[in-house]
XYZ file of C-alpha atoms in Angstrom:
476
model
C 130.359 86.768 79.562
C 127.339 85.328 77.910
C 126.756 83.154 80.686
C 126.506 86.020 83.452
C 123.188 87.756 81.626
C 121.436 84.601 81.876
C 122.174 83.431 85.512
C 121.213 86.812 86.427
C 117.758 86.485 84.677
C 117.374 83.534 86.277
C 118.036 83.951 90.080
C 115.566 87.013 89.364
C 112.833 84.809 87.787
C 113.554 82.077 90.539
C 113.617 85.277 93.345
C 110.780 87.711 92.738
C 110.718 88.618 96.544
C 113.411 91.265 94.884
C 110.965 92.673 92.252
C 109.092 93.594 95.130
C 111.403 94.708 97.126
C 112.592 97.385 94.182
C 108.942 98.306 93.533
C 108.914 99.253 97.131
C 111.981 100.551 97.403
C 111.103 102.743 94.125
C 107.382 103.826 95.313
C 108.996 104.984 99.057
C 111.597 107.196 97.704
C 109.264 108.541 94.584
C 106.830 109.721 97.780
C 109.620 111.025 99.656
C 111.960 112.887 96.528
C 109.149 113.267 93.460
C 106.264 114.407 95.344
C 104.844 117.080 96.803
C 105.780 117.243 100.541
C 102.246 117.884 101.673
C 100.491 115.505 102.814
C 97.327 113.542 101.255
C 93.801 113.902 103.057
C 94.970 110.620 104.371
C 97.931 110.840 105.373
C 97.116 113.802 106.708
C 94.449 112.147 109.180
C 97.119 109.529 110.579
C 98.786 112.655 111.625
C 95.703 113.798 113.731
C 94.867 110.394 114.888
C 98.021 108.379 115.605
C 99.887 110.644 117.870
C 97.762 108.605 120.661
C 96.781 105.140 121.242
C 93.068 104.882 121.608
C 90.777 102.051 121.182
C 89.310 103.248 118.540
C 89.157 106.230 116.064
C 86.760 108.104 114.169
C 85.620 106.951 110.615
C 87.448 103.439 110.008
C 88.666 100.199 112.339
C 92.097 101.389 114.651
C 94.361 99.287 113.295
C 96.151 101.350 110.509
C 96.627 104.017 113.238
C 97.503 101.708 116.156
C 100.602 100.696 114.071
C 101.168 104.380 112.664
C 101.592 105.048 116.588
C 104.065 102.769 116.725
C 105.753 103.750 113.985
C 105.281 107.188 115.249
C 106.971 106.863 118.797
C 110.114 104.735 116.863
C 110.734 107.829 113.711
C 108.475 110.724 115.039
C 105.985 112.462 113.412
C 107.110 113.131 110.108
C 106.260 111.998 106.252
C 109.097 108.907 106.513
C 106.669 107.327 109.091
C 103.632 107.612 106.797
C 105.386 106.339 103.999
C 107.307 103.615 105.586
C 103.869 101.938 106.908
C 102.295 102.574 103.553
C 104.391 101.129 101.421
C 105.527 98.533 103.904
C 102.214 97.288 103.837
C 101.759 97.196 100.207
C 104.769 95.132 99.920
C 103.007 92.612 102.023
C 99.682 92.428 99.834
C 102.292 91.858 96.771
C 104.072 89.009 98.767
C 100.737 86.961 99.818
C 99.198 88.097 96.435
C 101.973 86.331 94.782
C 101.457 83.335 97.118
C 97.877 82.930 95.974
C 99.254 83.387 92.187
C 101.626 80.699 92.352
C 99.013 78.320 94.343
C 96.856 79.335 91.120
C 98.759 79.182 88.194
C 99.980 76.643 86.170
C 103.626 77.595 86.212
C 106.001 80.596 87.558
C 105.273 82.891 84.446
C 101.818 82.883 84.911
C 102.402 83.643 88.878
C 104.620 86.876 88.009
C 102.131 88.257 85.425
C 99.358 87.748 87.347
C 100.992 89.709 90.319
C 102.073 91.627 87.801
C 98.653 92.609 86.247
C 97.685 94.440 89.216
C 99.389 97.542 87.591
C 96.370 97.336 85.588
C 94.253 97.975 88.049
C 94.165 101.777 88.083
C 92.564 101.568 91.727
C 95.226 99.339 92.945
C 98.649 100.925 90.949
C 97.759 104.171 91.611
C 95.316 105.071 93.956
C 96.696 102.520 96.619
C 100.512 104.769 95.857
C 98.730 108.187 96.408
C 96.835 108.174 99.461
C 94.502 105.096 100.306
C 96.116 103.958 103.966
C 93.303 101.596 105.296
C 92.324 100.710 102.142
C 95.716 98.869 101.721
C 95.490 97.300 105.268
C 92.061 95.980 103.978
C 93.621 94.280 101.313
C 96.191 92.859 103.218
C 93.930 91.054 105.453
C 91.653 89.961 102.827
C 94.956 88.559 101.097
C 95.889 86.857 103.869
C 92.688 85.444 104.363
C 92.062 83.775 101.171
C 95.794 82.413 101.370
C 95.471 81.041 104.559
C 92.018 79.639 104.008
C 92.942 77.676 100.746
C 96.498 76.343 101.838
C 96.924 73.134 103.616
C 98.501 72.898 107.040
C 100.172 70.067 109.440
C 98.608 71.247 112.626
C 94.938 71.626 112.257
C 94.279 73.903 115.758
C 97.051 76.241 114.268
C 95.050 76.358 110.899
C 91.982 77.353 112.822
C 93.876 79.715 115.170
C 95.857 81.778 112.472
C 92.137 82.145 110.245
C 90.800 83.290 113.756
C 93.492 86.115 113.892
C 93.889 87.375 110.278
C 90.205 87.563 110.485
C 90.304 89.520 113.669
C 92.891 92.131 112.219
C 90.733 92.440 109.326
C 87.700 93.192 111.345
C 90.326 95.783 112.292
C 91.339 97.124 108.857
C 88.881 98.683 107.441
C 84.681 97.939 106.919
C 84.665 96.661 103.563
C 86.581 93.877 104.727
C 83.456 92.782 105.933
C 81.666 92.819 102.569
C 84.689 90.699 101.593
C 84.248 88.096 104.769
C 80.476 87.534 103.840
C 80.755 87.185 100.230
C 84.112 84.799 101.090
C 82.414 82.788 103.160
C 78.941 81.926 101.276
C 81.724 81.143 98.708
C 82.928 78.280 100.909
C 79.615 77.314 102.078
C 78.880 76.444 98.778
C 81.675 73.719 98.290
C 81.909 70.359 100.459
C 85.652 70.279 101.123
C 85.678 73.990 102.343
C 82.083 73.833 104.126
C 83.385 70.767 106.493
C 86.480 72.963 107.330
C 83.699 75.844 108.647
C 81.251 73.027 110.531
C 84.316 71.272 112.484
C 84.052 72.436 115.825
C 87.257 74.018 116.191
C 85.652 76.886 114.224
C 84.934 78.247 118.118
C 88.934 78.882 118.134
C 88.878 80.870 115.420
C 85.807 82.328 116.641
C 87.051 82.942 120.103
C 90.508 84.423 118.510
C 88.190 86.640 116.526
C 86.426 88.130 119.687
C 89.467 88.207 121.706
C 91.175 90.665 119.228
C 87.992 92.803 118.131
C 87.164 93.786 121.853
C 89.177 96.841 122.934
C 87.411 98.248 119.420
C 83.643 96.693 119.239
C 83.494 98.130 123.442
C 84.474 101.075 122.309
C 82.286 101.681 119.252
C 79.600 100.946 121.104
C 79.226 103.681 123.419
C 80.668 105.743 120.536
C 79.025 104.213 116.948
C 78.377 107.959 116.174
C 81.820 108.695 116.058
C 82.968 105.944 114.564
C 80.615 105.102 111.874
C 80.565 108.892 110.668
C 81.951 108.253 106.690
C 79.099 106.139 106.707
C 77.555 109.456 105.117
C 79.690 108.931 102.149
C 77.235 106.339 101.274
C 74.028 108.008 100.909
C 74.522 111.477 99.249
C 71.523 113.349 99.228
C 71.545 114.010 95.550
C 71.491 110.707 94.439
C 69.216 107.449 94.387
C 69.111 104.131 94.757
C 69.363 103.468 91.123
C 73.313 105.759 90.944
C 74.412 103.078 93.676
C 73.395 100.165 91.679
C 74.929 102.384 88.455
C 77.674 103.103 90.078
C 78.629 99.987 90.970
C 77.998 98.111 87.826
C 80.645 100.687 86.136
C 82.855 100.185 89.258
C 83.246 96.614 88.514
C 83.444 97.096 84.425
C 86.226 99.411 85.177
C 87.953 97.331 87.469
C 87.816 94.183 86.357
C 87.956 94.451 82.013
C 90.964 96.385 81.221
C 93.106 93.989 83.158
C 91.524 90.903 81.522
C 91.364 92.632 77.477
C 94.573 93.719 77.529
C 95.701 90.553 79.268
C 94.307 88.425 77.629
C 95.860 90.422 74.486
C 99.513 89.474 75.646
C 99.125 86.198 76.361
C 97.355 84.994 72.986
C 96.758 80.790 74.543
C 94.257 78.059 74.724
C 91.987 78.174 77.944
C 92.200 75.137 80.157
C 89.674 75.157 83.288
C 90.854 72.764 85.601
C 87.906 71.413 87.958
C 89.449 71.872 91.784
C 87.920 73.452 95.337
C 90.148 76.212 94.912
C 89.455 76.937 91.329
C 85.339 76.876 92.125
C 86.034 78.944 95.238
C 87.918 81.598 92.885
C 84.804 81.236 90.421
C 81.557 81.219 92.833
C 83.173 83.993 94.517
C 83.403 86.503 91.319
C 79.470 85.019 90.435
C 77.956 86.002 93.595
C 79.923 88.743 94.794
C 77.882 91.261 92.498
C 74.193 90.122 93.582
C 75.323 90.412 97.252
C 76.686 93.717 96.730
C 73.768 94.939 94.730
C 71.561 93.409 97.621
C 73.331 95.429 99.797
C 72.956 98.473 97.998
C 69.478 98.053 97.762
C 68.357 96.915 101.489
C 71.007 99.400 102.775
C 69.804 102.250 100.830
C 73.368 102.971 99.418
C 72.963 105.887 97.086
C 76.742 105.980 96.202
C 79.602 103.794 95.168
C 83.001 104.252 94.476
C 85.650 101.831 92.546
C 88.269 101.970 94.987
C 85.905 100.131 97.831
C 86.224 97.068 95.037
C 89.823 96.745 96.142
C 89.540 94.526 98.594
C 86.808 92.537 96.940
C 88.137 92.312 93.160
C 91.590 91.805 94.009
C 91.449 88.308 92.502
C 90.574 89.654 89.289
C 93.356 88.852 87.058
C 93.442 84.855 88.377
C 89.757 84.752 86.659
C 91.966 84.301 83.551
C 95.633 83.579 84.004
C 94.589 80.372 86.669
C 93.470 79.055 83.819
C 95.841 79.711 80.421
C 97.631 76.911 79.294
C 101.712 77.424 78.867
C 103.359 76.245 75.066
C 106.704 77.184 73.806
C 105.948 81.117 73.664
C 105.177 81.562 77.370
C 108.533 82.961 78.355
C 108.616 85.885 75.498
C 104.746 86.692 76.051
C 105.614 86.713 79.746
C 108.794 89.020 78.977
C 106.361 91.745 76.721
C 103.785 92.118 79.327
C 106.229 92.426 82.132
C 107.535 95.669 80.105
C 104.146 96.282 79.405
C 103.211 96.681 83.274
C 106.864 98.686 84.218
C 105.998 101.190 81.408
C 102.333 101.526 83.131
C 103.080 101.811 86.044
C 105.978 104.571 86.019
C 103.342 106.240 83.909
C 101.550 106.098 86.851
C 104.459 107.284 89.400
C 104.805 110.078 86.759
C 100.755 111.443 87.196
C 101.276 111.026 91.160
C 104.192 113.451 90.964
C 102.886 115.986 88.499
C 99.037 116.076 90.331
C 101.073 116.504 93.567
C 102.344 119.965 92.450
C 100.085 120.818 89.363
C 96.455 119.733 89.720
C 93.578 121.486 90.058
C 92.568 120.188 93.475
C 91.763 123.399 95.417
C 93.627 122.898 98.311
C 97.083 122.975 96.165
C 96.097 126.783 96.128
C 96.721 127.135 100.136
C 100.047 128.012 100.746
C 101.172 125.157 104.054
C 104.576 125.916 103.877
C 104.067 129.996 103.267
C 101.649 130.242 106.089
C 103.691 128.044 108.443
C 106.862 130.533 107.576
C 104.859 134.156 108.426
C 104.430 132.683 111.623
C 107.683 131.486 112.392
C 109.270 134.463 110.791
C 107.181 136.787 113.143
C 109.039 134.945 116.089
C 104.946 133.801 117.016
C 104.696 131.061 119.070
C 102.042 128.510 118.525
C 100.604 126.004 121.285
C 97.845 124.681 119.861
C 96.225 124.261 115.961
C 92.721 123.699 115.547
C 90.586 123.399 112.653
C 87.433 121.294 111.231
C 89.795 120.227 108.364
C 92.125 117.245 108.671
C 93.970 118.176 105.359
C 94.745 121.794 107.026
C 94.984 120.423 110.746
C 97.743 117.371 109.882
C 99.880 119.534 107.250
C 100.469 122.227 109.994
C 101.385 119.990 112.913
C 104.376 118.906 110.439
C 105.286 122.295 111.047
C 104.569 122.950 114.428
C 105.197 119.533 115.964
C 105.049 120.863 119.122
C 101.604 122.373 119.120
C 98.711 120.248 120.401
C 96.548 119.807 117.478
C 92.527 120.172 118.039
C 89.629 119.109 115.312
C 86.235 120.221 115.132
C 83.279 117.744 114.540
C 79.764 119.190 113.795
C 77.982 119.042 117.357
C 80.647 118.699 119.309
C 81.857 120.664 122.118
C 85.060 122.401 121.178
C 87.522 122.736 123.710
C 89.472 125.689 123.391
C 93.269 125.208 124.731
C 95.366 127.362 126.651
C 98.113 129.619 125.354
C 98.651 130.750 121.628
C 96.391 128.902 119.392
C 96.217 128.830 115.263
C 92.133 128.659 113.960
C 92.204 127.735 110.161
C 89.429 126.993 107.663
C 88.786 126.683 104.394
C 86.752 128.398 102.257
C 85.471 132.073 101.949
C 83.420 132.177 105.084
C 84.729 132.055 108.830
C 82.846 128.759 110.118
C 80.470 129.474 112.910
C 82.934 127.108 115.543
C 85.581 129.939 114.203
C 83.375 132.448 115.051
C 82.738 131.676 118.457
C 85.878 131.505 119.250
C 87.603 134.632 117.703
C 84.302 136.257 119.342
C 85.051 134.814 123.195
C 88.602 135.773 122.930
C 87.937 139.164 121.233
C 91.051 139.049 118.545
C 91.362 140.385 115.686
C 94.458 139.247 114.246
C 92.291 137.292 111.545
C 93.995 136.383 107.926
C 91.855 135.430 104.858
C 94.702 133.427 102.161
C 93.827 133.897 98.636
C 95.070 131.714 95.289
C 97.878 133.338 93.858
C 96.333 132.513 90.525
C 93.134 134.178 90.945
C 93.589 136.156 94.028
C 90.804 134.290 95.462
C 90.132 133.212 99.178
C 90.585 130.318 99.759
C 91.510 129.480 103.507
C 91.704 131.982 106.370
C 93.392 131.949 109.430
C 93.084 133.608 113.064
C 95.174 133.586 116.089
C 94.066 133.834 119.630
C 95.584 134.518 122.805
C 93.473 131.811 124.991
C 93.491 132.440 128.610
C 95.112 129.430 131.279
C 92.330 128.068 132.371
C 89.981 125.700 130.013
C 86.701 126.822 128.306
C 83.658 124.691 126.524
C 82.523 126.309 123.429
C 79.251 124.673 121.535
């Protein structure tokens, strides 16, 4: 019987592909049975975005939404398709994270924490599990890329081949994978062995690969780079300066990177052993530099703002900075043991927050009743053919409830289109939008509904329905 308990410890130790396999199996049904069934601003966009294949989509690269449309036509439109891809993907940063962990470390118990200290990572554990979607793709690709990069191969056209194509998709992921590409590469520029891998002339593979798979999207957004490079006013906030983006990035990074190595380093009390390799000094130049290059940035860009979770897929190496380099004695397996607990306990902490915010915090838009408004109109027998709105969190919640109903969003200075049949306007806020306006104005209703906080009786949404004629109008 004694023997059992230990065999079973060990083909876990010797299988962690099954620790992340739980934690994925344990984040998808937490989404699907702990939290709140609306959906995250996020999530909430796939829903707008992914019910057609384009070649490209507003705000961020296509790819998270070219495979949510795939995902989409095999499950339908519905939160197990959202969640499937999310965490789906996640499982594969985990798996290639790990792969660069054991390349790293000195032994397996090293690897594991080091995956395992990415529940330190507040931006990572928990912001990655709540709504993030191309943020995790990003990270994916930039895992990928680093793997791939550093680990040998037999065929050397197939090593410049596959870097041409994880490069492509991450070109694809999301545009802070390009911060991550330029810092990566001056990385390797810096060191002989990698540097000859970048000058060898099969580099035009990769390069070719690169172009072959960016196309469909760089055509597109450039006859449509307003469209498609419109968060890009996240970035320079009007109330801020120059100086909050450099600010705001130096206590980005502080927060990112030191509570993973204090506490850390904390649990794992050994001597420090820097072995001098090309992978090690890539690992090293690349956390020197990457913080002058992104403060260039900052400051030639005229970034006035700067948030922690655009770090993810830059920092994500993090916790290597120190366990790459610890040197196992005796006590390695029961330090290894505590901060494993250490990281469970976190991050079901974590899992815990995500399902309490979901139905108790204070962000405003838990005060709009989806599911009540959705009812009164399906109690009232009203059919509804088309929703529109200028807010993705409103416009992707109710099309989970009307599936049906052709969903339309409003961008500032762009024609409307007003649909045919029954159609749902909502807004949020106190005050009818001027788009709104027009509308309930051309089609002379006044069936308009303001929703109120039950709390504090409010407004905060409204609502209108129109009766739309057959044939197709423009409205400015």
């Amino acid at each position: 019987m004694t023997k059992l308990p230990l065999q079973v410890k060990n083909y876990l130790f010797n299988n962690t592909q099954l620790f992340f396999l739980l934690f994925f199996l344990t984040a998808l049904l937490a989404r699907l049975y702990l939290r709140s069934s609306l959906l995250e601003l996020d999530e909430a966009e796939q829903v707008i975005w992914a019910q057609q294949l384009l070649s490209g989509y507003p705000n961020q690269p296509p790819l998270y939404s070219w495979l949510q449309y795939c995902l989409f036509q095999v499950l339908g439109i519905n939160l197990i398709s959202l969640a499937l891809l999310k965490y789906t993907l996640l499982l594969g940063c985990l798996y290639y994270y790990h792969l660069i962990c054991r390349y790293y470390c000195p032994n397996k118990s090293l690897a594991l924490s080091a995956t395992a200290a990415w529940v330190l990572i507040s931006s990572i554990s928990m912001d990655l599990l709540k709504d993030n979607t191309h943020s995790i793709l990003a990270l994916l690709t930039a895992c990928m890329t680093w793997y791939w990069f550093i680990t040998p191969t037999k065929s050397i056209n197939n090593w410049y081949i596959r870097l041409g194509i994880v490069i492509g998709l991450g070109f694809l992921s999301k545009f802070n994978y390009l911060i991550f590409l330029v810092i990566f590469l001056i990385s390797t520029v810096i060191q002989k062995e990698y540097r000859l891998k970048l000058v060898n002339w099969r580099i035009l593979i990769t390069i070719a690969c690169i172009l072959i798979i960016i196309f469909p999207y760089g055509h597109w957004l450039m006859h449509h780079y307003q469209v498609g490079l419109y968060s890009t006013y996240k970035l320079t906030p009007q109330q801020k300066t120059l100086f909050d983006g450099f600010i705001n990035l130096l206590g980005a990074s502080i927060f990112f990177i030191m509570p993973v190595l204090i506490s850390s380093y904390f649990f794992f009390p050994l001597a420090f052993s820097y072995k001098k390799t090309a992978a090690t000094d890539l690992l090293l130049h690349y956390h020197f530099i990457y913080f002058p290059i992104l403060a260039l940035i900052i400051l030639t860009a005229g970034i006035r703002n700067f948030e922690m979770r655009w770090l993810i897929p830059i920092l994500f190496l993090s916790p290597l900075l120190l366990f790459s380099h610890l040197k196992p004695n005796s006590h390695l397996t029961s330090y290894t043991k505590r901060f494993l607990v250490f990281c469970l306990l976190v991050q079901l902490i974590f899992l815990v927050i995500l399902s309490y915010r979901s139905y108790y915090g204070h962000n405003k838009r838990k005060s709009i009743p989806i599911i009540e408004i959705a009812n009164s109109h399906k109690n009232n027998l009203e059919q509804i053919d088309s929703l529109m709105s200028d807010s993705h969190w409103l416009l992707g919640n109710m099309q989970l409830q009307f599936k049906s109903a052709q969903p339309y969003l409003y961008v500032i200075n762009q024609a409307l289109q007003s649909p045919s049949g029954h159609a749902l306007i909502l807004w949020e806020g106190e005050t009818i939008p001027s788009w709104a306006e027009a509308l309930i104005k051309q089609f002379k209703t006044n069936d308009i509904r303001w929703i109120k906080d039950k709390k504090n009786k409010k407004i905060v949404a409204g609502q209108a329905l129109i009766h739309c004629n057959t044939q197709k109008s423009q409205t400015a």
